[in-house]
mmCIF file of C-alpha atoms in Angstrom:
data_model
loop_
_atom_site.group_PDB
_atom_site.id
_atom_site.type_symbol
_atom_site.label_atom_id
_atom_site.label_comp_id
_atom_site.label_asym_id
_atom_site.label_seq_id
_atom_site.Cartn_x
_atom_site.Cartn_y
_atom_site.Cartn_z
ATOM 1 C CA MET A 1 -17.791 -0.448 14.141
ATOM 2 C CA GLY A 2 -17.155 -3.021 11.408
ATOM 3 C CA HIS A 3 -14.036 -3.416 9.314
ATOM 4 C CA ALA A 4 -15.776 -3.634 5.950
ATOM 5 C CA ASP A 5 -14.082 -0.597 4.447
ATOM 6 C CA MET A 6 -10.629 -1.133 5.938
ATOM 7 C CA ILE A 7 -7.615 -2.401 4.017
ATOM 8 C CA MET A 8 -7.186 -6.173 4.159
ATOM 9 C CA SER A 9 -3.490 -7.001 4.128
ATOM 10 C CA SER A 10 -1.297 -10.104 4.261
ATOM 11 C CA ARG A 11 1.584 -9.816 6.693
ATOM 12 C CA SER A 12 3.940 -12.716 7.175
ATOM 13 C CA PHE A 13 5.096 -14.706 10.190
ATOM 14 C CA LEU A 14 8.518 -13.038 9.894
ATOM 15 C CA GLU A 15 6.941 -9.585 9.972
ATOM 16 C CA TYR A 16 4.954 -10.564 13.059
ATOM 17 C CA ARG A 17 8.113 -11.821 14.768
ATOM 18 C CA ALA A 18 9.713 -8.410 14.268
ATOM 19 C CA MET A 19 6.651 -6.174 14.825
ATOM 20 C CA PHE A 20 5.827 -7.856 18.110
ATOM 21 C CA ALA A 21 9.392 -8.607 19.232
ATOM 22 C CA LEU A 22 8.474 -12.276 19.576
ATOM 23 C CA GLU A 23 10.872 -14.734 21.186
ATOM 24 C CA GLU A 24 10.473 -18.509 21.010
ATOM 25 C CA ARG A 25 9.165 -18.589 24.573
ATOM 26 C CA ASP A 26 6.372 -16.176 23.630
ATOM 27 C CA LEU A 27 4.973 -18.789 21.262
ATOM 28 C CA ASP A 28 4.772 -21.704 23.698
ATOM 29 C CA GLY A 29 1.038 -21.304 24.336
ATOM 30 C CA VAL A 30 -2.035 -20.443 22.280
ATOM 31 C CA VAL A 31 -1.723 -17.202 20.294
ATOM 32 C CA LEU A 32 -4.668 -15.122 19.085
ATOM 33 C CA ASP A 33 -4.234 -12.846 16.052
ATOM 34 C CA CYS A 34 -6.970 -10.194 16.287
ATOM 35 C CA ALA A 35 -7.932 -8.789 13.855
ATOM 36 C CA GLY A 36 -6.117 -11.255 11.635
ATOM 37 C CA GLY A 37 -7.187 -10.041 8.209
ATOM 38 C CA ALA A 38 -5.392 -12.090 5.557
ATOM 39 C CA SER A 39 -2.249 -12.466 7.621
ATOM 40 C CA GLY A 40 -0.214 -15.587 7.031
ATOM 41 C CA PHE A 41 0.697 -15.740 10.719
ATOM 42 C CA VAL A 42 -1.702 -18.528 11.742
ATOM 43 C CA ALA A 43 -0.926 -20.599 8.660
ATOM 44 C CA GLU A 44 2.834 -20.240 9.016
ATOM 45 C CA ALA A 45 2.653 -20.723 12.777
ATOM 46 C CA GLY A 46 0.972 -24.078 12.203
ATOM 47 C CA THR A 47 3.885 -25.303 10.097
ATOM 48 C CA ARG A 48 6.238 -24.374 12.964
ATOM 49 C CA GLY A 49 4.285 -26.203 15.627
ATOM 50 C CA VAL A 50 2.825 -23.019 17.125
ATOM 51 C CA ARG A 51 -0.829 -23.114 18.199
ATOM 52 C CA ALA A 52 -2.513 -20.004 16.803
ATOM 53 C CA VAL A 53 -5.980 -18.807 15.843
ATOM 54 C CA ALA A 54 -7.194 -15.637 14.150
ATOM 55 C CA ALA A 55 -10.328 -13.563 14.630
ATOM 56 C CA ASP A 56 -11.795 -11.118 12.120
ATOM 57 C CA PRO A 57 -15.420 -10.322 11.205
ATOM 58 C CA LEU A 58 -14.446 -10.570 7.537
ATOM 59 C CA TYR A 59 -14.052 -14.359 7.823
ATOM 60 C CA ALA A 60 -17.852 -14.630 7.777
ATOM 61 C CA HIS A 61 -17.735 -13.869 4.038
ATOM 62 C CA GLY A 62 -15.927 -17.082 3.130
ATOM 63 C CA ALA A 63 -12.644 -17.835 1.400
ATOM 64 C CA ALA A 64 -13.703 -16.967 -2.152
ATOM 65 C CA VAL A 65 -14.965 -13.473 -1.264
ATOM 66 C CA LEU A 66 -11.903 -12.855 0.889
ATOM 67 C CA SER A 67 -9.599 -13.677 -2.029
ATOM 68 C CA GLU A 68 -11.286 -11.002 -4.146
ATOM 69 C CA ARG A 69 -11.165 -8.471 -1.326
ATOM 70 C CA LEU A 70 -7.512 -9.265 -0.681
ATOM 71 C CA SER A 71 -6.517 -8.419 -4.240
ATOM 72 C CA ALA A 72 -8.151 -5.010 -3.891
ATOM 73 C CA GLY A 73 -6.614 -4.522 -0.462
ATOM 74 C CA LEU A 74 -3.101 -5.164 -1.716
ATOM 75 C CA GLU A 75 -3.546 -2.582 -4.487
ATOM 76 C CA GLN A 76 -5.051 -0.075 -2.031
ATOM 77 C CA GLY A 77 -2.197 -0.575 0.417
ATOM 78 C CA ASP A 78 0.458 -0.142 -2.246
ATOM 79 C CA ALA A 79 -1.241 3.040 -3.486
ATOM 80 C CA MET A 80 -1.287 4.435 0.056
ATOM 81 C CA ILE A 81 2.435 3.728 0.436
ATOM 82 C CA ASP A 82 3.218 5.339 -2.932
ATOM 83 C CA ALA A 83 1.209 8.433 -1.978
ATOM 84 C CA ASN A 84 3.115 8.782 1.301
ATOM 85 C CA ALA A 85 6.520 7.501 0.168
ATOM 86 C CA GLU A 86 8.487 9.889 2.374
ATOM 87 C CA ARG A 87 6.846 8.391 5.464
ATOM 88 C CA PHE A 88 8.232 4.898 4.929
ATOM 89 C CA VAL A 89 11.667 3.374 5.414
ATOM 90 C CA TRP A 90 12.915 0.179 3.824
ATOM 91 C CA THR A 91 15.728 -0.830 6.167
ATOM 92 C CA TRP A 92 13.985 -3.902 7.570
ATOM 93 C CA TYR A 93 12.723 -5.179 4.219
ATOM 94 C CA GLY A 94 15.762 -4.188 2.208
ATOM 95 C CA SER A 95 13.675 -3.482 -0.881
ATOM 96 C CA ALA A 96 10.116 -3.115 -2.107
ATOM 97 C CA GLU A 97 10.550 -6.405 -3.945
ATOM 98 C CA ARG A 98 11.330 -8.225 -0.692
ATOM 99 C CA ARG A 99 8.218 -6.785 0.938
ATOM 100 C CA HIS A 100 6.082 -7.887 -2.018
ATOM 101 C CA GLU A 101 7.630 -11.359 -1.847
ATOM 102 C CA LEU A 102 6.765 -11.725 1.851
ATOM 103 C CA ARG A 103 3.226 -10.438 1.334
ATOM 104 C CA ARG A 104 2.526 -12.698 -1.644
ATOM 105 C CA ALA A 105 3.766 -15.759 0.250
ATOM 106 C CA ALA A 106 1.662 -14.805 3.287
ATOM 107 C CA ARG A 107 -1.372 -14.326 1.052
ATOM 108 C CA ARG A 108 -0.959 -17.789 -0.473
ATOM 109 C CA ALA A 109 -0.493 -19.366 2.956
ATOM 110 C CA PHE A 110 -3.607 -17.658 4.328
ATOM 111 C CA ALA A 111 -5.792 -18.572 1.343
ATOM 112 C CA ALA A 112 -4.801 -22.242 1.549
ATOM 113 C CA ASP A 113 -5.039 -22.464 5.335
ATOM 114 C CA ILE A 114 -8.488 -20.908 5.754
ATOM 115 C CA ARG A 115 -9.818 -23.522 3.333
ATOM 116 C CA ARG A 116 -7.914 -26.379 4.954
ATOM 117 C CA ARG A 117 -8.424 -25.364 8.602
ATOM 118 C CA PRO A 118 -11.476 -23.078 8.790
ATOM 119 C CA GLY A 119 -11.786 -23.734 12.515
ATOM 120 C CA SER A 120 -8.629 -21.693 13.070
ATOM 121 C CA TYR A 121 -10.352 -18.562 11.742
ATOM 122 C CA LEU A 122 -13.074 -17.102 13.950
ATOM 123 C CA ALA A 123 -15.582 -14.710 12.374
ATOM 124 C CA ALA A 124 -15.642 -12.185 15.215
ATOM 125 C CA GLY A 125 -14.441 -8.681 15.907
ATOM 126 C CA LEU A 126 -13.745 -6.129 18.583
ATOM 127 C CA PRO A 127 -14.826 -4.772 20.936
ATOM 128 C CA ARG A 128 -16.529 -8.055 21.899
ATOM 129 C CA LEU A 129 -15.118 -11.519 21.263
ATOM 130 C CA PRO A 130 -16.957 -14.846 21.774
ATOM 131 C CA LEU A 131 -14.066 -16.258 23.780
ATOM 132 C CA ALA A 132 -13.827 -17.255 27.421
ATOM 133 C CA ALA A 133 -11.767 -15.225 29.860
ATOM 134 C CA ARG A 134 -8.071 -16.184 29.801
ATOM 135 C CA SER A 135 -8.616 -18.650 26.974
ATOM 136 C CA VAL A 136 -5.385 -17.765 25.104
ATOM 137 C CA ASP A 137 -1.837 -17.114 26.256
ATOM 138 C CA LEU A 138 -0.882 -14.190 24.009
ATOM 139 C CA VAL A 139 -2.860 -11.760 21.882
ATOM 140 C CA LEU A 140 -1.345 -9.958 18.888
ATOM 141 C CA CYS A 141 -3.166 -7.011 17.328
ATOM 142 C CA SER A 142 -1.622 -5.658 14.128
ATOM 143 C CA HIS A 143 -2.624 -2.453 12.335
ATOM 144 C CA LEU A 144 -6.127 -1.989 13.719
ATOM 145 C CA LEU A 145 -5.929 -0.246 17.069
ATOM 146 C CA PHE A 146 -4.290 3.188 16.749
ATOM 147 C CA THR A 147 -3.777 2.655 12.998
ATOM 148 C CA TRP A 148 -7.420 3.652 12.456
ATOM 149 C CA ALA A 149 -7.597 6.247 15.224
ATOM 150 C CA ASP A 150 -9.231 8.706 12.828
ATOM 151 C CA ARG A 151 -12.292 6.409 12.750
ATOM 152 C CA LEU A 152 -12.133 4.521 16.044
ATOM 153 C CA ASP A 153 -12.223 6.828 19.046
ATOM 154 C CA GLN A 154 -10.682 6.653 22.518
ATOM 155 C CA GLU A 155 -13.711 4.938 24.056
ATOM 156 C CA TRP A 156 -13.683 2.229 21.367
ATOM 157 C CA HIS A 157 -9.971 1.661 21.971
ATOM 158 C CA ARG A 158 -10.526 1.395 25.725
ATOM 159 C CA ALA A 159 -13.285 -1.187 25.234
ATOM 160 C CA ALA A 160 -11.261 -3.149 22.660
ATOM 161 C CA ILE A 161 -8.088 -3.298 24.748
ATOM 162 C CA THR A 162 -10.052 -4.259 27.855
ATOM 163 C CA GLU A 163 -11.629 -7.101 25.884
ATOM 164 C CA LEU A 164 -8.290 -8.318 24.541
ATOM 165 C CA ALA A 165 -6.885 -8.300 28.067
ATOM 166 C CA ARG A 166 -9.899 -10.276 29.267
ATOM 167 C CA VAL A 167 -9.293 -13.202 26.912
ATOM 168 C CA SER A 168 -5.525 -13.354 27.498
ATOM 169 C CA ARG A 169 -3.753 -15.217 30.279
ATOM 170 C CA GLY A 170 -0.608 -13.308 29.407
ATOM 171 C CA GLU A 171 0.119 -10.225 27.345
ATOM 172 C CA VAL A 172 -1.696 -8.300 24.677
ATOM 173 C CA ARG A 173 0.728 -6.755 22.189
ATOM 174 C CA ILE A 174 -0.490 -3.997 19.877
ATOM 175 C CA PHE A 175 1.476 -2.562 16.932
ATOM 176 C CA PRO A 176 1.928 0.145 15.724
ATOM 177 C CA LEU A 177 1.070 3.167 17.873
ATOM 178 C CA VAL A 178 0.701 5.679 15.005
ATOM 179 C CA ARG A 179 -2.021 6.393 12.469
ATOM 180 C CA MET A 180 -2.117 4.799 9.040
ATOM 181 C CA GLY A 181 -0.777 6.723 6.086
ATOM 182 C CA ASP A 182 0.507 9.898 7.709
ATOM 183 C CA GLY A 183 2.234 8.058 10.578
ATOM 184 C CA GLU A 184 1.248 10.765 13.045
ATOM 185 C CA PRO A 185 1.007 10.088 16.796
ATOM 186 C CA VAL A 186 -2.402 9.191 18.208
ATOM 187 C CA PRO A 187 -3.539 12.262 20.176
ATOM 188 C CA PHE A 188 -5.463 10.329 22.814
ATOM 189 C CA LEU A 189 -2.787 7.685 23.530
ATOM 190 C CA GLY A 190 -1.636 9.235 26.815
ATOM 191 C CA ALA A 191 -5.153 9.685 28.158
ATOM 192 C CA LEU A 192 -6.084 6.159 27.077
ATOM 193 C CA LEU A 193 -3.121 4.621 28.900
ATOM 194 C CA ALA A 194 -4.055 6.555 32.023
ATOM 195 C CA ASP A 195 -7.624 5.190 31.797
ATOM 196 C CA LEU A 196 -6.409 1.616 31.333
ATOM 197 C CA ARG A 197 -3.997 1.842 34.248
ATOM 198 C CA ALA A 198 -6.708 3.308 36.442
ATOM 199 C CA ALA A 199 -8.820 0.256 35.534
ATOM 200 C CA GLY A 200 -6.085 -2.061 36.805
ATOM 201 C CA LEU A 201 -4.332 -2.939 33.559
ATOM 202 C CA SER A 202 -0.557 -2.824 33.219
ATOM 203 C CA CYS A 203 0.581 -0.919 30.113
ATOM 204 C CA GLU A 204 4.131 -0.727 28.774
ATOM 205 C CA VAL A 205 5.433 0.853 25.566
ATOM 206 C CA ARG A 206 8.395 -1.073 24.105
ATOM 207 C CA GLN A 207 10.673 -0.532 21.145
ATOM 208 C CA VAL A 208 10.708 -3.305 18.541
ATOM 209 C CA PRO A 209 13.245 -4.383 15.869
ATOM 210 C CA TYR A 210 10.990 -3.284 13.015
ATOM 211 C CA GLU A 211 10.137 -0.017 11.307
ATOM 212 C CA PHE A 212 8.264 0.575 8.072
ATOM 213 C CA GLN A 213 6.153 3.638 8.752
ATOM 214 C CA ARG A 214 8.724 6.217 9.775
ATOM 215 C CA GLY A 215 8.724 6.531 13.548
ATOM 216 C CA ALA A 216 6.542 3.444 14.114
ATOM 217 C CA ARG A 217 9.025 1.508 16.244
ATOM 218 C CA HIS A 218 7.011 0.750 19.356
ATOM 219 C CA LEU A 219 4.345 -1.660 20.554
ATOM 220 C CA LEU A 220 2.009 -1.442 23.501
ATOM 221 C CA ALA A 221 2.069 -4.420 25.885
ATOM 222 C CA VAL A 222 -0.974 -4.776 28.142
ATOM 223 C CA THR A 223 -1.609 -7.302 30.905
ATOM 224 C CA GLY A 224 -4.636 -7.698 33.128
ATOM 225 C CA SER A 225 -4.989 -8.511 36.797
ATOM 226 C CA ARG A 226 -3.527 -11.836 37.856
ATOM 227 C CA THR A 227 -6.093 -12.265 40.590
ATOM 228 C CA GLY A 228 -9.272 -10.760 39.105
#
């Protein structure tokens, strides 16, 4: 399934640090942001000496089209938050203004970086990536898996997570573990984890120092076989 009708958002490096509970040692190798959307993570990582690349099928459209889509995505995201205001908490951000400030800065960083360093943005999407096995050290997946569980079923999630584990030498970290908008638990999460473990993947749910959707305080960390 493509991502053409999904919200394109711009999350910042600081948001990624909190959502994925990232320590400095986690960023020593090559990091893949999949699906990256208009995140500022790769751009901001580059200014900090972190090697990072992003993958998203939307990058095939080019920077100009993405800028137009991003404007619509920001409005769509804000409308969704307004419509479900009781399902969000502002403790981490402090205020709506602070969130907007981070998102605007991330948007500017992304727009400049994809023009300056297009090779850091791979036009590709799950559940199949044109990357060699164990070609990156850490994979981060923000607001795709589980977020869109009403459209992407258990089998798609199994295939996508297996693929992310294939390309990673280390962990795959996925956040959040609830659906977009209503913040409800994903009904097939337990069965999916059982399937992944049966296939030889290690799966661990961890709490993180970030919450925006009420109750969305956990990531899923997945690692593959060290010998396979």
